[in-house]
Amino acid sequence: MRKSDSPRWKFAAGAMTLVTAFAAVAACGSDADNSAARPAAGPHSMHAGASPAPPQSLRAGERFLDLKMAEAYTPTAPEGGGTDEYRCQVIDPDLTKTAFVTGTQFAPENVAIAHHAIVYAVPPDRAALVRKQDAKTPGLGWQCFGGTGVPGADVEGDDQGATWVDTWAPGATETLLDQDIGFKLGPGSLIILQIHYNLLATDGKPAGSDRSAVRLRLTDGTPQTRELETWSLDAPTDLPCAADESGPLCDRAASIADVTKRFGPDVGESADRQVEECNPGGVPKPGNTQTCDQKVPAPMTLFAGFGHMHLLGRAIKVELNPGTPNAKVVLDVPQFDFDNQRLMKLPSPVEIGPGDTLRVTCTHDARLRRQLPQLKKLPPRYVVWGDGTSDEMCTGIMTVSPRKS
């Protein structure tokens, strides 16, 4: 069964209107001589001394809920070198009745090390999985990258069960949704903060603690409130080693075996499964650019979307009915920035339904591996789908609202 035919729709992730957009930022972890790295808008000048802008006024029926990490956390660089740590923390909003999130604002405490953050929502039926993950990991929270890191309560692949609610980068203000739509949070729902801590300024040495927070704008909703859902459009990742690279993991089968060893058979089987679903004849097509067509399974309205890849991502695009007179580009990120994966509103909603096709196209670049501190000390590899820093993904995450006809 293709993902487009699957009933596993992700839990209420989306926004029809963004009043403010995230600032375009450069990756702090990049070397100064970064000729192969993705273009950037400018230096990360807003790390030091930045303070969150005040939220906009509450609208009728809204209230703020301020949530803070349970305790301060002191990030440490990973073993073997590097200056980056990705840490997930769980926060219980203690909701006793259903509410809708109509706005989000992340507030970093230690702006010198908080590089970027992602806010996830976990529905009540997946909360136990998150608490189990938290309990089995020493210290506050757990290591994560590109998602929640919780099997069965993540945002991608077979581990779906959480929602990507918001992304913060220095300079971003409150993300405000239209008042009549929102992220549905039921009693027992949890919030996960994934914070990317960067210790480049201290050469990887501890640089103090952080106890960041997030402010949710909540409303009880009305019969007219629209609950949004997300649809993930995935394509394979089959990125060979660069021409001047070599090593055991430059073999595709060896790389898949390595991913399977690190994350288990569900993730390890993803590379071949996606090739079977997306490529005619089920044959891998090694190269920088991969595509996948998915049929629209039911009537729905498309409002927004964003692209998700990892550190080797260059560009991502989603097209509606490509190659036809009605073709339309609904998502275009020509200069992908892992640290600024922002939701992009369509100029106007697009009605889609059975008979339509959505195509996702991703371009990755193996040359970035030698430029990024997180990757440059790792052995070269044939990059396939996986959850780790050295692995990749290709996903267009589209915000939709189902319709009856």
CSV table of C-alpha atoms in Angstrom, one decimal:
chain,number,residue,atom,x,y,z
A,1,MET,CA,0.0,0.0,0.0
A,2,ARG,CA,1.3,3.4,-0.9
A,3,LYS,CA,1.4,6.1,1.7
A,4,SER,CA,-1.1,8.1,-0.2
A,5,ASP,CA,-3.6,5.3,0.2
A,6,SER,CA,-2.8,4.8,3.8
A,7,PRO,CA,-5.2,5.9,6.6
A,8,ARG,CA,-2.3,7.0,8.7
A,9,TRP,CA,-2.8,10.7,8.4
A,10,LYS,CA,-0.6,12.7,10.7
A,11,PHE,CA,-2.3,14.4,13.7
A,12,ALA,CA,-3.5,18.0,12.9
A,13,ALA,CA,-0.4,19.7,11.5
A,14,GLY,CA,-0.8,22.9,9.5
A,15,ALA,CA,-1.5,26.5,9.2
A,16,MET,CA,-3.6,28.2,6.6
A,17,THR,CA,-2.2,31.7,7.2
A,18,LEU,CA,1.2,32.7,8.8
A,19,VAL,CA,1.1,36.3,9.9
A,20,THR,CA,4.9,36.2,10.3
A,21,ALA,CA,7.6,34.1,8.6
A,22,PHE,CA,10.8,32.8,9.9
A,23,ALA,CA,14.0,34.8,9.1
A,24,ALA,CA,16.3,33.2,6.6
A,25,VAL,CA,19.5,32.2,8.4
A,26,ALA,CA,22.8,30.6,7.7
A,27,ALA,CA,23.9,27.4,9.3
A,28,CYS,CA,26.2,28.2,12.3
A,29,GLY,CA,27.8,24.9,12.0
A,30,SER,CA,29.3,25.5,8.5
A,31,ASP,CA,33.0,26.2,7.9
A,32,ALA,CA,34.0,29.7,6.8
A,33,ASP,CA,35.3,28.3,3.5
A,34,ASN,CA,32.1,26.6,2.4
A,35,SER,CA,32.1,26.8,-1.4
A,36,ALA,CA,29.9,23.7,-1.8
A,37,ALA,CA,27.5,24.6,1.0
A,38,ARG,CA,24.0,25.9,0.4
A,39,PRO,CA,23.7,29.7,-0.2
A,40,ALA,CA,22.7,31.7,2.9
A,41,ALA,CA,21.1,35.0,3.6
A,42,GLY,CA,23.8,36.2,6.0
A,43,PRO,CA,25.6,35.5,9.3
A,44,HIS,CA,23.8,34.3,12.4
A,45,SER,CA,24.1,37.7,13.9
A,46,MET,CA,20.9,37.4,16.0
A,47,HIS,CA,22.1,34.6,18.3
A,48,ALA,CA,23.7,37.0,20.8
A,49,GLY,CA,21.4,39.3,22.6
A,50,ALA,CA,18.2,38.2,20.8
A,51,SER,CA,14.9,38.4,22.7
A,52,PRO,CA,11.5,37.1,21.5
A,53,ALA,CA,9.2,39.8,20.2
A,54,PRO,CA,6.0,40.3,22.1
A,55,PRO,CA,3.1,38.2,20.8
A,56,GLN,CA,0.2,39.9,19.1
A,57,SER,CA,-2.9,40.6,21.1
A,58,LEU,CA,-5.3,37.8,22.0
A,59,ARG,CA,-8.4,37.5,19.9
A,60,ALA,CA,-11.8,36.6,21.2
A,61,GLY,CA,-11.9,33.3,22.9
A,62,GLU,CA,-8.1,32.8,23.0
A,63,ARG,CA,-5.7,32.4,25.9
A,64,PHE,CA,-2.0,31.9,26.4
A,65,LEU,CA,-0.4,28.8,27.9
A,66,ASP,CA,3.2,29.2,28.8
A,67,LEU,CA,5.2,25.9,29.0
A,68,LYS,CA,8.8,25.5,30.1
A,69,MET,CA,11.4,22.7,30.1
A,70,ALA,CA,11.2,20.7,33.4
A,71,GLU,CA,14.7,21.8,34.3
A,72,ALA,CA,17.8,23.4,32.9
A,73,TYR,CA,19.9,21.3,30.5
A,74,THR,CA,23.6,21.7,29.7
A,75,PRO,CA,24.3,20.5,26.2
A,76,THR,CA,27.5,18.6,25.3
A,77,ALA,CA,29.1,18.0,22.0
A,78,PRO,CA,28.8,14.4,20.6
A,79,GLU,CA,31.6,11.9,21.2
A,80,GLY,CA,34.2,11.8,18.4
A,81,GLY,CA,34.0,15.5,17.6
A,82,GLY,CA,31.5,18.1,16.4
A,83,THR,CA,29.8,21.0,18.0
A,84,ASP,CA,26.1,20.2,17.7
A,85,GLU,CA,23.7,18.4,19.9
A,86,TYR,CA,20.0,17.7,19.1
A,87,ARG,CA,18.0,17.2,22.2
A,88,CYS,CA,14.3,16.4,22.7
A,89,GLN,CA,12.5,17.4,25.8
A,90,VAL,CA,8.9,16.4,26.7
A,91,ILE,CA,6.5,18.9,28.3
A,92,ASP,CA,3.0,18.1,29.6
A,93,PRO,CA,0.5,20.9,28.9
A,94,ASP,CA,-1.9,19.2,31.5
A,95,LEU,CA,-5.0,19.8,29.3
A,96,THR,CA,-8.3,18.7,30.8
A,97,LYS,CA,-10.3,19.4,27.7
A,98,THR,CA,-9.7,19.6,24.0
A,99,ALA,CA,-8.2,22.8,22.7
A,100,PHE,CA,-6.9,24.1,19.4
A,101,VAL,CA,-3.5,25.8,19.0
A,102,THR,CA,-3.8,28.9,16.9
A,103,GLY,CA,-0.4,30.4,17.6
A,104,THR,CA,3.1,29.3,18.7
A,105,GLN,CA,6.1,31.2,20.0
A,106,PHE,CA,9.4,29.5,21.1
A,107,ALA,CA,11.4,31.4,23.6
A,108,PRO,CA,15.1,30.4,24.0
A,109,GLU,CA,16.7,31.1,27.3
A,110,ASN,CA,20.3,30.8,26.3
A,111,VAL,CA,20.4,32.5,22.9
A,112,ALA,CA,24.2,31.9,22.7
A,113,ILE,CA,23.8,28.2,22.1
A,114,ALA,CA,20.1,27.7,21.0
A,115,HIS,CA,20.6,27.4,17.2
A,116,HIS,CA,17.1,26.4,16.2
A,117,ALA,CA,14.1,24.5,17.6
A,118,ILE,CA,11.1,22.5,16.5
A,119,VAL,CA,7.8,22.1,18.4
A,120,TYR,CA,6.0,18.8,18.0
A,121,ALA,CA,2.6,17.7,19.3
A,122,VAL,CA,1.9,14.1,20.4
A,123,PRO,CA,-1.7,12.9,20.7
A,124,PRO,CA,-2.9,11.1,23.8
A,125,ASP,CA,-2.7,7.6,22.3
A,126,ARG,CA,1.0,8.0,21.6
A,127,ALA,CA,1.9,9.7,24.9
A,128,ALA,CA,3.0,6.5,26.6
A,129,LEU,CA,5.6,5.9,23.9
A,130,VAL,CA,7.1,9.3,24.6
A,131,ARG,CA,7.2,8.8,28.3
A,132,LYS,CA,8.9,5.4,27.9
A,133,GLN,CA,11.5,7.0,25.7
A,134,ASP,CA,12.1,9.7,28.2
A,135,ALA,CA,12.3,7.3,31.2
A,136,LYS,CA,14.9,5.0,29.6
A,137,THR,CA,17.3,7.8,28.6
A,138,PRO,CA,19.6,9.2,31.3
A,139,GLY,CA,19.3,12.9,32.1
A,140,LEU,CA,16.8,15.4,30.8
A,141,GLY,CA,15.3,14.3,27.5
A,142,TRP,CA,17.0,12.3,24.8
A,143,GLN,CA,19.1,12.6,21.7
A,144,CYS,CA,17.1,13.2,18.5
A,145,PHE,CA,17.6,14.4,15.0
A,146,GLY,CA,15.2,15.3,12.2
A,147,GLY,CA,12.2,14.1,14.2
A,148,THR,CA,11.2,13.2,17.7
A,149,GLY,CA,13.3,10.0,17.8
A,150,VAL,CA,10.4,8.1,19.3
A,151,PRO,CA,9.3,5.0,17.4
A,152,GLY,CA,5.5,5.1,16.9
A,153,ALA,CA,5.4,8.8,17.8
A,154,ASP,CA,7.6,10.4,15.2
A,155,VAL,CA,6.6,12.5,12.2
A,156,GLU,CA,7.9,10.4,9.3
A,157,GLY,CA,7.7,7.0,7.7
A,158,ASP,CA,6.3,4.0,9.6
A,159,ASP,CA,6.8,5.8,12.9
A,160,GLN,CA,4.2,8.4,12.3
A,161,GLY,CA,2.2,9.5,15.3
A,162,ALA,CA,3.4,13.0,16.1
A,163,THR,CA,2.9,16.4,14.5
A,164,TRP,CA,5.4,19.0,13.4
A,165,VAL,CA,3.8,22.2,14.8
A,166,ASP,CA,6.3,24.9,14.4
A,167,THR,CA,10.0,25.7,13.7
A,168,TRP,CA,12.0,28.5,15.4
A,169,ALA,CA,15.2,30.2,14.2
A,170,PRO,CA,16.8,33.3,15.5
A,171,GLY,CA,14.7,36.3,14.6
A,172,ALA,CA,11.4,34.4,14.3
A,173,THR,CA,8.4,35.8,16.0
A,174,GLU,CA,5.0,34.3,16.9
A,175,THR,CA,3.5,32.0,14.3
A,176,LEU,CA,-0.1,33.0,14.2
A,177,LEU,CA,-2.9,31.0,12.4
A,178,ASP,CA,-6.2,32.1,11.2
A,179,GLN,CA,-8.6,32.0,14.2
A,180,ASP,CA,-10.9,29.4,12.8
A,181,ILE,CA,-8.3,26.7,12.2
A,182,GLY,CA,-5.8,25.1,14.5
A,183,PHE,CA,-3.8,22.2,15.9
A,184,LYS,CA,-6.1,19.9,17.9
A,185,LEU,CA,-4.8,18.9,21.3
A,186,GLY,CA,-6.8,16.5,23.4
A,187,PRO,CA,-6.5,15.8,27.1
A,188,GLY,CA,-3.3,13.8,27.6
A,189,SER,CA,-1.5,15.3,24.6
A,190,LEU,CA,2.2,16.1,25.0
A,191,ILE,CA,4.5,18.7,23.6
A,192,ILE,CA,8.1,17.8,22.5
A,193,LEU,CA,10.7,20.5,22.0
A,194,GLN,CA,13.6,19.5,19.8
A,195,ILE,CA,16.4,22.0,20.4
A,196,HIS,CA,19.5,22.2,18.3
A,197,TYR,CA,22.3,23.4,20.5
A,198,ASN,CA,25.4,24.7,18.8
A,199,LEU,CA,28.7,24.9,20.7
A,200,LEU,CA,30.9,26.2,17.8
A,201,ALA,CA,31.9,29.4,19.8
A,202,THR,CA,33.4,27.2,22.5
A,203,ASP,CA,34.9,24.6,20.3
A,204,GLY,CA,32.5,22.0,21.5
A,205,LYS,CA,33.1,22.6,25.2
A,206,PRO,CA,30.0,23.1,27.5
A,207,ALA,CA,28.7,26.7,27.3
A,208,GLY,CA,26.2,26.9,30.1
A,209,SER,CA,22.7,25.6,30.6
A,210,ASP,CA,19.4,26.3,28.9
A,211,ARG,CA,15.8,26.2,30.0
A,212,SER,CA,13.8,27.3,27.0
A,213,ALA,CA,10.0,27.7,26.8
A,214,VAL,CA,7.2,27.8,24.3
A,215,ARG,CA,4.0,29.9,24.5
A,216,LEU,CA,0.9,28.3,23.0
A,217,ARG,CA,-2.1,30.4,21.9
A,218,LEU,CA,-5.2,28.2,22.7
A,219,THR,CA,-8.9,28.4,21.9
A,220,ASP,CA,-11.7,25.9,22.8
A,221,GLY,CA,-12.9,26.1,19.2
A,222,THR,CA,-16.3,26.3,17.7
A,223,PRO,CA,-18.4,24.1,15.3
A,224,GLN,CA,-16.7,26.1,12.5
A,225,THR,CA,-13.1,25.5,13.7
A,226,ARG,CA,-11.3,23.5,11.0
A,227,GLU,CA,-8.8,20.8,12.1
A,228,LEU,CA,-6.0,20.5,9.7
A,229,GLU,CA,-4.1,17.4,8.7
A,230,THR,CA,-0.8,16.7,7.0
A,231,TRP,CA,0.1,14.4,4.1
A,232,SER,CA,3.7,13.3,3.7
A,233,LEU,CA,4.9,12.9,0.1
A,234,ASP,CA,8.1,10.8,0.2
A,235,ALA,CA,10.7,10.0,-2.5
A,236,PRO,CA,13.7,7.6,-2.2
A,237,THR,CA,17.1,8.8,-1.3
A,238,ASP,CA,19.8,7.1,-3.4
A,239,LEU,CA,22.8,9.4,-3.1
A,240,PRO,CA,26.2,7.8,-4.1
A,241,CYS,CA,29.5,8.8,-2.7
A,242,ALA,CA,31.2,11.7,-4.5
A,243,ALA,CA,33.6,10.8,-7.3
A,244,ASP,CA,36.6,11.3,-5.1
A,245,GLU,CA,35.2,9.4,-2.1
A,246,SER,CA,35.6,5.7,-1.3
A,247,GLY,CA,35.0,3.3,1.6
A,248,PRO,CA,33.0,0.2,2.6
A,249,LEU,CA,29.8,2.2,3.1
A,250,CYS,CA,29.9,3.6,-0.4
A,251,ASP,CA,28.2,0.3,-1.4
A,252,ARG,CA,24.4,0.6,-1.3
A,253,ALA,CA,23.8,-2.7,0.3
A,254,ALA,CA,26.4,-2.1,3.0
A,255,SER,CA,24.9,1.3,3.7
A,256,ILE,CA,21.4,-0.2,4.1
A,257,ALA,CA,22.8,-2.9,6.4
A,258,ASP,CA,24.4,-0.1,8.5
A,259,VAL,CA,21.1,1.8,8.7
A,260,THR,CA,19.3,-1.4,9.7
A,261,LYS,CA,21.8,-2.0,12.4
A,262,ARG,CA,21.4,1.5,13.8
A,263,PHE,CA,17.6,1.9,13.6
A,264,GLY,CA,16.1,-1.6,13.0
A,265,PRO,CA,14.5,-3.4,10.1
A,266,ASP,CA,11.5,-0.9,9.7
A,267,VAL,CA,13.9,1.9,8.9
A,268,GLY,CA,16.4,-0.3,7.1
A,269,GLU,CA,13.7,-1.6,4.7
A,270,SER,CA,12.6,2.0,3.8
A,271,ALA,CA,15.1,2.4,1.0
A,272,ASP,CA,14.0,-0.6,-1.0
A,273,ARG,CA,10.3,-0.1,-0.2
A,274,GLN,CA,10.4,3.5,-1.5
A,275,VAL,CA,12.1,2.4,-4.7
A,276,GLU,CA,9.5,-0.2,-5.3
A,277,GLU,CA,6.7,2.3,-4.7
A,278,CYS,CA,8.2,5.2,-6.7
A,279,ASN,CA,10.4,3.8,-9.5
A,280,PRO,CA,9.1,1.9,-12.5
A,281,GLY,CA,10.3,-1.7,-12.2
A,282,GLY,CA,11.5,-1.1,-8.6
A,283,VAL,CA,15.0,-0.3,-9.7
A,284,PRO,CA,17.2,2.1,-7.7
A,285,LYS,CA,18.3,5.2,-9.6
A,286,PRO,CA,21.5,6.4,-8.0
A,287,GLY,CA,22.0,10.2,-8.3
A,288,ASN,CA,21.5,13.6,-6.7
A,289,THR,CA,17.9,14.0,-7.7
A,290,GLN,CA,15.0,11.7,-6.9
A,291,THR,CA,11.2,11.9,-7.5
A,292,CYS,CA,8.0,10.1,-6.6
A,293,ASP,CA,4.5,10.5,-7.9
A,294,GLN,CA,1.6,9.9,-5.5
A,295,LYS,CA,-2.1,9.7,-6.5
A,296,VAL,CA,-4.5,11.9,-4.4
A,297,PRO,CA,-6.7,9.4,-2.6
A,298,ALA,CA,-9.7,11.6,-1.6
A,299,PRO,CA,-11.1,15.1,-2.0
A,300,MET,CA,-9.1,17.7,0.0
A,301,THR,CA,-8.0,21.3,0.0
A,302,LEU,CA,-4.3,22.1,0.0
A,303,PHE,CA,-3.3,25.1,2.0
A,304,ALA,CA,0.5,25.0,2.7
A,305,GLY,CA,3.5,22.9,2.9
A,306,PHE,CA,7.2,22.6,3.7
A,307,GLY,CA,10.1,20.5,2.7
A,308,HIS,CA,12.0,18.2,5.0
A,309,MET,CA,15.5,16.8,4.3
A,310,HIS,CA,18.7,16.5,6.4
A,311,LEU,CA,22.1,18.2,6.1
A,312,LEU,CA,22.8,17.2,2.5
A,313,GLY,CA,19.6,18.6,1.1
A,314,ARG,CA,19.9,21.2,-1.6
A,315,ALA,CA,16.3,21.7,-3.0
A,316,ILE,CA,12.8,20.3,-2.8
A,317,LYS,CA,9.7,20.8,-4.9
A,318,VAL,CA,6.2,19.5,-5.0
A,319,GLU,CA,4.2,19.7,-8.3
A,320,LEU,CA,0.5,19.1,-8.9
A,321,ASN,CA,-0.3,17.1,-12.1
A,322,PRO,CA,3.2,17.6,-13.7
A,323,GLY,CA,3.4,17.3,-17.5
A,324,THR,CA,-0.3,18.3,-18.0
A,325,PRO,CA,-1.9,21.6,-19.0
A,326,ASN,CA,-3.1,22.0,-15.4
A,327,ALA,CA,0.4,21.5,-13.9
A,328,LYS,CA,1.1,23.7,-10.9
A,329,VAL,CA,4.1,24.0,-8.5
A,330,VAL,CA,2.6,24.0,-5.0
A,331,LEU,CA,5.9,24.0,-3.0
A,332,ASP,CA,9.3,25.2,-4.2
A,333,VAL,CA,12.4,25.5,-1.9
A,334,PRO,CA,15.3,26.1,-4.3
A,335,GLN,CA,17.8,26.7,-1.5
A,336,PHE,CA,16.9,24.3,1.3
A,337,ASP,CA,18.2,25.2,4.8
A,338,PHE,CA,17.9,22.5,7.4
A,339,ASP,CA,17.8,25.2,10.1
A,340,ASN,CA,14.9,27.1,8.6
A,341,GLN,CA,12.3,24.5,7.5
A,342,ARG,CA,9.4,26.9,7.5
A,343,LEU,CA,5.8,26.3,6.5
A,344,MET,CA,5.0,28.1,3.2
A,345,LYS,CA,1.4,29.2,2.6
A,346,LEU,CA,0.1,28.8,-0.9
A,347,PRO,CA,-1.0,32.0,-2.6
A,348,SER,CA,-4.5,30.6,-2.5
A,349,PRO,CA,-6.0,27.2,-1.4
A,350,VAL,CA,-5.9,24.5,-4.1
A,351,GLU,CA,-8.7,21.9,-4.4
A,352,ILE,CA,-7.4,18.4,-5.3
A,353,GLY,CA,-9.0,15.0,-5.4
A,354,PRO,CA,-9.0,11.5,-7.1
A,355,GLY,CA,-7.5,11.7,-10.5
A,356,ASP,CA,-4.8,14.2,-9.4
A,357,THR,CA,-1.1,13.5,-8.9
A,358,LEU,CA,1.4,15.1,-6.6
A,359,ARG,CA,5.1,14.7,-7.4
A,360,VAL,CA,7.9,15.4,-4.9
A,361,THR,CA,11.4,16.0,-6.2
A,362,CYS,CA,14.5,16.3,-4.0
A,363,THR,CA,18.1,17.2,-4.8
A,364,HIS,CA,20.9,16.3,-2.4
A,365,ASP,CA,24.6,17.0,-2.6
A,366,ALA,CA,27.3,14.6,-1.2
A,367,ARG,CA,29.9,17.4,-1.4
A,368,LEU,CA,28.3,19.1,1.6
A,369,ARG,CA,29.5,16.2,3.7
A,370,ARG,CA,33.1,17.5,3.8
A,371,GLN,CA,31.9,21.0,4.7
A,372,LEU,CA,29.8,20.4,7.7
A,373,PRO,CA,31.2,19.7,11.2
A,374,GLN,CA,28.5,17.2,11.9
A,375,LEU,CA,29.5,15.1,9.0
A,376,LYS,CA,33.1,15.8,7.9
A,377,LYS,CA,34.7,13.3,10.4
A,378,LEU,CA,32.3,10.5,9.4
A,379,PRO,CA,33.3,8.0,6.7
A,380,PRO,CA,31.8,8.5,3.3
A,381,ARG,CA,28.6,6.6,2.6
A,382,TYR,CA,26.0,5.8,-0.1
A,383,VAL,CA,23.2,7.8,1.5
A,384,VAL,CA,19.8,6.2,1.9
A,385,TRP,CA,16.7,6.9,3.9
A,386,GLY,CA,17.4,6.9,7.6
A,387,ASP,CA,16.9,8.8,10.9
A,388,GLY,CA,20.5,9.7,11.6
A,389,THR,CA,22.6,12.8,11.0
A,390,SER,CA,24.5,11.1,8.2
A,391,ASP,CA,21.4,9.7,6.6
A,392,GLU,CA,18.8,11.6,4.5
A,393,MET,CA,15.1,12.0,3.8
A,394,CYS,CA,13.0,13.5,1.1
A,395,THR,CA,9.6,14.6,2.2
A,396,GLY,CA,7.1,17.3,1.1
A,397,ILE,CA,4.8,17.7,4.1
A,398,MET,CA,1.6,19.2,2.9
A,399,THR,CA,-1.1,20.8,5.0
A,400,VAL,CA,-4.6,19.8,3.9
A,401,SER,CA,-8.2,19.7,4.9
A,402,PRO,CA,-10.4,16.8,3.8
A,403,ARG,CA,-13.7,17.6,2.1
A,404,LYS,CA,-16.8,15.6,1.6
A,405,SER,CA,-17.0,16.2,-2.1
